[in-house]
Amino acid sequence: MPNKIKKPTAFHWGSYYAETENEKLVGIKPYEKDRDPSSIANGILDSIDDELRIKVPHIRKGYLKEIRKELANSKTSITGKRSREKRGSDNFVPVSWEEAIDIVSFEMNRIKKKYKNKSFYAGSYGWASAGRFHHAQSQLHRFFNSYGGYTKSVNTYSYAASETIMPHVIGLSYRKFLDTHTDWNNIKDNSELMVMFGGLPLKNSQVTSGGVGKHTTKEFIKSCEKKGIKFINISPMEMEADIISKADWIKIRPGTDTAFMLGVAFILETESLVDKDFLNKYCTGYKIFCNYLKGTTDGKAKTPFWASKITGIPSNTIYDLAKQMSKKRTMITGAWALQRQQYGEQSHWMITVLACMLGQIGLPGGGFGLGYSAENGIGNPVNYHKWPALEQFQNPVSDFIPVARVSDMLLEPGKGFTYNGTELKYPDIKLVYWAGGNPFHHQMNLKKLVKAFKQPDSIIVNEIWWNSLARHADIVLPATTSLERNDIGIRHWDQTISPMHKVIEPIGESKSDYEIFSAISAKLNINEKFTENRNEDQWLRHLWEEARDSASQADFNLQEFDKFWKNGFQEVLSPTKQTILLEEFRKDPINNPIPTPSGKIEIFSKTVADFNYDDCPGHPTWLEQDEWLGSALTKQFPLQLISGQPHNRLHSQLDNGSESQKFKINGREPIKINIKDANFRNLNNGDIVEIFNKRGKCLAGVIISNEVMPGIVFLPVGAWYDPLDDGSFCVHGNPNVLTEDIGTSSLAQGPSAHSTLVEIKKFTKELPPITIFDKPNIINK
Ligand SMILES: Nc1nc2c(c(=O)[nH]1)N[C@H]1C(S)=C(S)[C@@H](COP(=O)(O)OP(=O)(O)OC[C@H]3O[C@@H](n4cnc5c(=O)[nH]c(N)nc54)[C@H](O)[C@@H]3O)O[C@H]1N2
Ligand SMILES: Nc1nc2c(c(=O)[nH]1)N[C@H]1C(S)=C(S)[C@@H](COP(=O)(O)OP(=O)(O)OC[C@H]3O[C@@H](n4cnc5c(=O)[nH]c(N)nc54)[C@H](O)[C@@H]3O)O[C@H]1N2
Ligand SMILES: [Mo]
């Protein structure tokens, strides 16, 4: 009889039972209470022990040769000479853990002595895996803070522009803002109209950072439709949620939402549909904004006709929508994608202003929300609770970068940049340490990143698979997946607590990030500080005890650790009341002011205006992006590329697994294109095309689809970067060879991926092979 065992676990995309037979992973079955489980999990079954797993430490050949020589003569000749040109193309040499740890600690020591801690970059953005303890970034930051600190990164790729501007507008931290979104039950019971900029991308609600217990978003959308709520999708794309909700589709040119909303605002103002009492009592700066709206300040009234020319939407549609919105209990939603573009700050701010003009903020089913369905957690009814996390210690280094500015930092040390009212300089980075993220997936303009990665002396990476990041490193340390270690899955947007059992032994000699940093910290004499003398089991018990303490303070109980571990998934924190964004403020703005300078919602922000940024003025403003469907560049590159999230994986994770691979076309990532644009270019389903602009090109397989409007193509992110030539040509379909690496504005400096124009043609030459799923060249010395 095979020995079949089933154990609970959790991923960002759900809670599951992992099944093993004779200690091999054979199945992944969803948690029985999850009625809408995600199939992303299937991708782990055939990738967990595939030939791309990194099984032992590896060091790039040229680097190893130099550093071995230095180590041998370390008393006489520490030159610090590190050749970098072959990064990304060199052979790799397997080494023992002992030697790898010796080399890492030698290099860290050398750089700390010579250049100080600010020359370490451990901003290391990325989603890593679910689990409170083995969270790669937390481990990395704790490790570096134990060693005197590092240059860090701030904000996210997800919503940098929004998370920087919104605190100026509504005062709340972004975390608090997202936590207190009006919940789906409240929307279902009270809303009449949902006006959605960027729709509700249901494919995205398969995940929540830290994990999902039960997927609920689809059910909520269905029940809202059944209740008779009217949905309007203003987007370049129509997706599953729009079909389920029977949404009307208003096709908008990407990047023009602010102009569209100004057109709506113009009608509200000129037809006296504005809630004046709300604006007086709860907002500041409407008058200044209104001067802009009516054209007093710039000579251009933002009429529906004006908006129509920019957005491509008929003026009467804009007019009708304004009327409808003013008559109904209206929830306005904005996708995060709206602000992942140049001047991305404007659209989310303008959504807030529009909601202020309607005066329904703080009322049941009214107001606005940003990111519904971007993750299952947004608006998921749950009693929010602050859970304990691994202590990361204080970072003594004050240098930081806005996260998406990583290439600029590496390429231009010492150069000045602005961020949220401050003027800063890029530090001179000598060592980059990445754990739990993949910049060769997430960074705009990959050719530039390849160049940037050639700047520092050393690049160290903890990775699971031989993806493009591992191949661009000097030292590659093999990390375990979450199925090869014990952990605890808890997240504040979800009611399910998951014990995450170790299911199989680590593949090869891979180690958890905790074990890796414990080993290095022993060499650096910071082991006690880093580990506090606890092993994995002791840490889990310690964190669980902290969770129990915080639970009892919040008046609920958690079982003792051993029972929790044995009993499996637990449901906690069911909500006692519905959440409405800014409800307390609405009820009593004098006693519950919001923490903006005025205590009110800032339609005009003096703080932002005083920063004097042309690219982010003091109130929401229509600013024309360098690349959009109305720009002169469309003569050369007439299509706008939306590189959104993939439905069948999380970013680049599990792209080597079957769940991602089965959708590839001739091995290439699929690109969606409207029939008109396909016919014009003589393209058919299944053709391989070259997508190109002045920055780069990539190949992809054609899907003709009426989900995308004419003028738009949709190529998901996450195909493992498989470069040819100088790095600007990806034969597999990574859209980030095409995207521009510019900040959203001087304010947030966020990523601007969606502001990208391209052209497409059939690829008629011999297809270059995909090589990223073959092992890199590994030699034995
Ligand atoms: N063009 C374009 N680009 C984009 C976006 C876009 O819309 N368009 N979206 C952006 C957004 S919103 C985001 S959030 C980013 C996402 O970018 P990332 O978060 O960097 O992408 P992931 O593929 O999730 O990378 C996670 C990496 O961690 C590794 N990993 C997983 N678990 C562990 C672990 O326990 N230990 C270690 N050491 N490693 C582990 C995985 O193998 C994987 O390589 O991409 C951004 N990039
Ligand atoms: N399956 C899966 N789910 C994920 C992820 C994943 O990798 N896989 N990643 C997660 C992460 S890290 C994040 S940050 C979220 C991201 O969540 P989002 O940023 O919301 O997701 P996107 O898929 O980039 O875009 C959502 C929609 O916005 C539309 N859109 C793009 N530009 C514009 C515009 O200018 N105007 C209008 N009106 N609409 C526009 C797109 O057509 C798309 O339909 O998703 C999360 N969910
Ligand atoms: Mo994200």
mmCIF file of C-alpha atoms and ligand atoms in Angstrom, residues 125-129 134-136 156-159 340 434-439 441-444 462-465 467 469 477 479-482 485 513 643-645 650-653 717 720 735-736 739 751 753-754, ligand 1:
data_model
loop_
_atom_site.group_PDB
_atom_site.id
_atom_site.type_symbol
_atom_site.label_atom_id
_atom_site.label_comp_id
_atom_site.label_asym_id
_atom_site.label_seq_id
_atom_site.Cartn_x
_atom_site.Cartn_y
_atom_site.Cartn_z
ATOM 1 C CA TYR A 125 11.197 43.722 -3.482
ATOM 2 C CA GLY A 126 8.980 40.735 -4.125
ATOM 3 C CA TRP A 127 6.120 38.527 -3.055
ATOM 4 C CA ALA A 128 8.161 35.494 -1.948
ATOM 5 C CA SER A 129 5.907 32.837 -0.338
ATOM 6 C CA HIS A 134 9.765 32.118 6.564
ATOM 7 C CA HIS A 135 8.828 35.369 4.828
ATOM 8 C CA ALA A 136 11.997 35.956 2.805
ATOM 9 C CA THR A 156 5.375 48.908 -3.831
ATOM 10 C CA TYR A 157 5.114 48.104 -7.518
ATOM 11 C CA SER A 158 1.416 47.513 -6.895
ATOM 12 C CA TYR A 159 0.305 51.003 -5.936
ATOM 13 C CA ARG A 340 0.788 52.022 -12.635
ATOM 14 C CA TRP A 434 17.892 39.594 -3.241
ATOM 15 C CA ALA A 435 15.619 37.062 -1.569
ATOM 16 C CA GLY A 436 11.985 36.408 -2.476
ATOM 17 C CA GLY A 437 11.516 38.657 -5.507
ATOM 18 C CA ASN A 438 12.414 38.656 -9.171
ATOM 19 C CA PRO A 439 13.509 42.002 -10.614
ATOM 20 C CA HIS A 441 10.288 39.831 -13.903
ATOM 21 C CA HIS A 442 9.095 43.013 -12.260
ATOM 22 C CA GLN A 443 11.321 45.879 -13.373
ATOM 23 C CA MET A 444 10.518 48.087 -16.339
ATOM 24 C CA ASN A 462 18.519 33.166 -2.503
ATOM 25 C CA GLU A 463 16.334 31.483 -5.141
ATOM 26 C CA ILE A 464 14.378 28.303 -5.606
ATOM 27 C CA TRP A 465 14.646 27.914 -9.369
ATOM 28 C CA ASN A 467 15.046 31.810 -13.228
ATOM 29 C CA LEU A 469 17.337 36.508 -11.492
ATOM 30 C CA LEU A 477 22.018 30.017 -2.680
ATOM 31 C CA ALA A 479 16.109 28.145 -1.115
ATOM 32 C CA THR A 480 13.318 25.747 -0.143
ATOM 33 C CA THR A 481 9.669 26.180 -1.142
ATOM 34 C CA SER A 482 7.068 26.606 1.580
ATOM 35 C CA ARG A 485 9.446 23.757 5.937
ATOM 36 C CA ASP A 513 16.096 31.583 4.113
ATOM 37 C CA SER A 643 0.906 44.244 -19.290
ATOM 38 C CA GLY A 644 -1.394 43.236 -16.440
ATOM 39 C CA GLN A 645 -1.381 40.296 -14.083
ATOM 40 C CA LEU A 650 1.433 34.755 -9.598
ATOM 41 C CA HIS A 651 3.771 37.041 -11.549
ATOM 42 C CA SER A 652 6.736 34.900 -12.602
ATOM 43 C CA GLN A 653 6.150 32.242 -9.956
ATOM 44 C CA VAL A 717 3.562 39.804 -16.992
ATOM 45 C CA TRP A 720 10.581 34.207 -17.591
ATOM 46 C CA PRO A 735 6.656 42.630 -21.653
ATOM 47 C CA ASN A 736 9.216 44.450 -19.540
ATOM 48 C CA THR A 739 8.125 49.180 -20.848
ATOM 49 C CA PRO A 751 6.473 52.258 -11.789
ATOM 50 C CA ALA A 753 4.413 50.013 -16.853
ATOM 51 C CA HIS A 754 1.149 50.696 -18.636
HETATM 52 N N1 LIG B 1 5.040 45.369 -16.978
HETATM 53 C C1 LIG B 1 4.591 45.190 -15.744
HETATM 54 N N2 LIG B 1 5.447 44.837 -14.769
HETATM 55 C C2 LIG B 1 5.012 44.648 -13.517
HETATM 56 C C3 LIG B 1 3.642 44.786 -13.196
HETATM 57 C C4 LIG B 1 2.743 45.164 -14.231
HETATM 58 O O1 LIG B 1 1.526 45.323 -14.014
HETATM 59 N N3 LIG B 1 3.260 45.335 -15.493
HETATM 60 N N4 LIG B 1 3.218 44.575 -11.910
HETATM 61 C C5 LIG B 1 4.167 44.839 -10.849
HETATM 62 C C6 LIG B 1 3.673 44.374 -9.555
HETATM 63 S S1 LIG B 1 2.174 45.020 -9.057
HETATM 64 C C7 LIG B 1 4.368 43.537 -8.746
HETATM 65 S S2 LIG B 1 3.779 43.235 -7.163
HETATM 66 C C8 LIG B 1 5.650 42.951 -9.164
HETATM 67 C C9 LIG B 1 5.836 41.496 -8.698
HETATM 68 O O2 LIG B 1 7.159 41.135 -8.743
HETATM 69 P P1 LIG B 1 7.775 39.980 -7.806
HETATM 70 O O3 LIG B 1 7.061 39.923 -6.505
HETATM 71 O O4 LIG B 1 9.256 40.169 -7.783
HETATM 72 O O5 LIG B 1 7.418 38.677 -8.649
HETATM 73 P P2 LIG B 1 7.386 37.128 -8.249
HETATM 74 O O6 LIG B 1 7.412 36.391 -9.540
HETATM 75 O O7 LIG B 1 6.257 36.858 -7.338
HETATM 76 O O8 LIG B 1 8.782 36.915 -7.520
HETATM 77 C C10 LIG B 1 8.930 36.188 -6.364
HETATM 78 C C11 LIG B 1 10.248 35.415 -6.416
HETATM 79 O O9 LIG B 1 10.499 34.867 -5.115
HETATM 80 C C12 LIG B 1 10.890 33.487 -5.227
HETATM 81 N N5 LIG B 1 10.485 32.862 -3.952
HETATM 82 C C13 LIG B 1 9.269 32.384 -3.591
HETATM 83 N N6 LIG B 1 9.282 31.932 -2.310
HETATM 84 C C14 LIG B 1 10.546 32.135 -1.847
HETATM 85 C C15 LIG B 1 11.180 31.881 -0.595
HETATM 86 O O10 LIG B 1 10.597 31.391 0.360
HETATM 87 N N7 LIG B 1 12.502 32.240 -0.497
HETATM 88 C C16 LIG B 1 13.198 32.787 -1.533
HETATM 89 N N8 LIG B 1 14.475 33.106 -1.320
HETATM 90 N N9 LIG B 1 12.617 33.013 -2.733
HETATM 91 C C17 LIG B 1 11.310 32.707 -2.878
HETATM 92 C C18 LIG B 1 10.171 32.987 -6.459
HETATM 93 O O11 LIG B 1 10.823 31.862 -6.988
HETATM 94 C C19 LIG B 1 10.202 34.235 -7.369
HETATM 95 O O12 LIG B 1 11.366 34.250 -8.172
HETATM 96 O O13 LIG B 1 5.756 42.999 -10.601
HETATM 97 C C20 LIG B 1 5.582 44.312 -11.118
HETATM 98 N N10 LIG B 1 5.906 44.325 -12.531
#
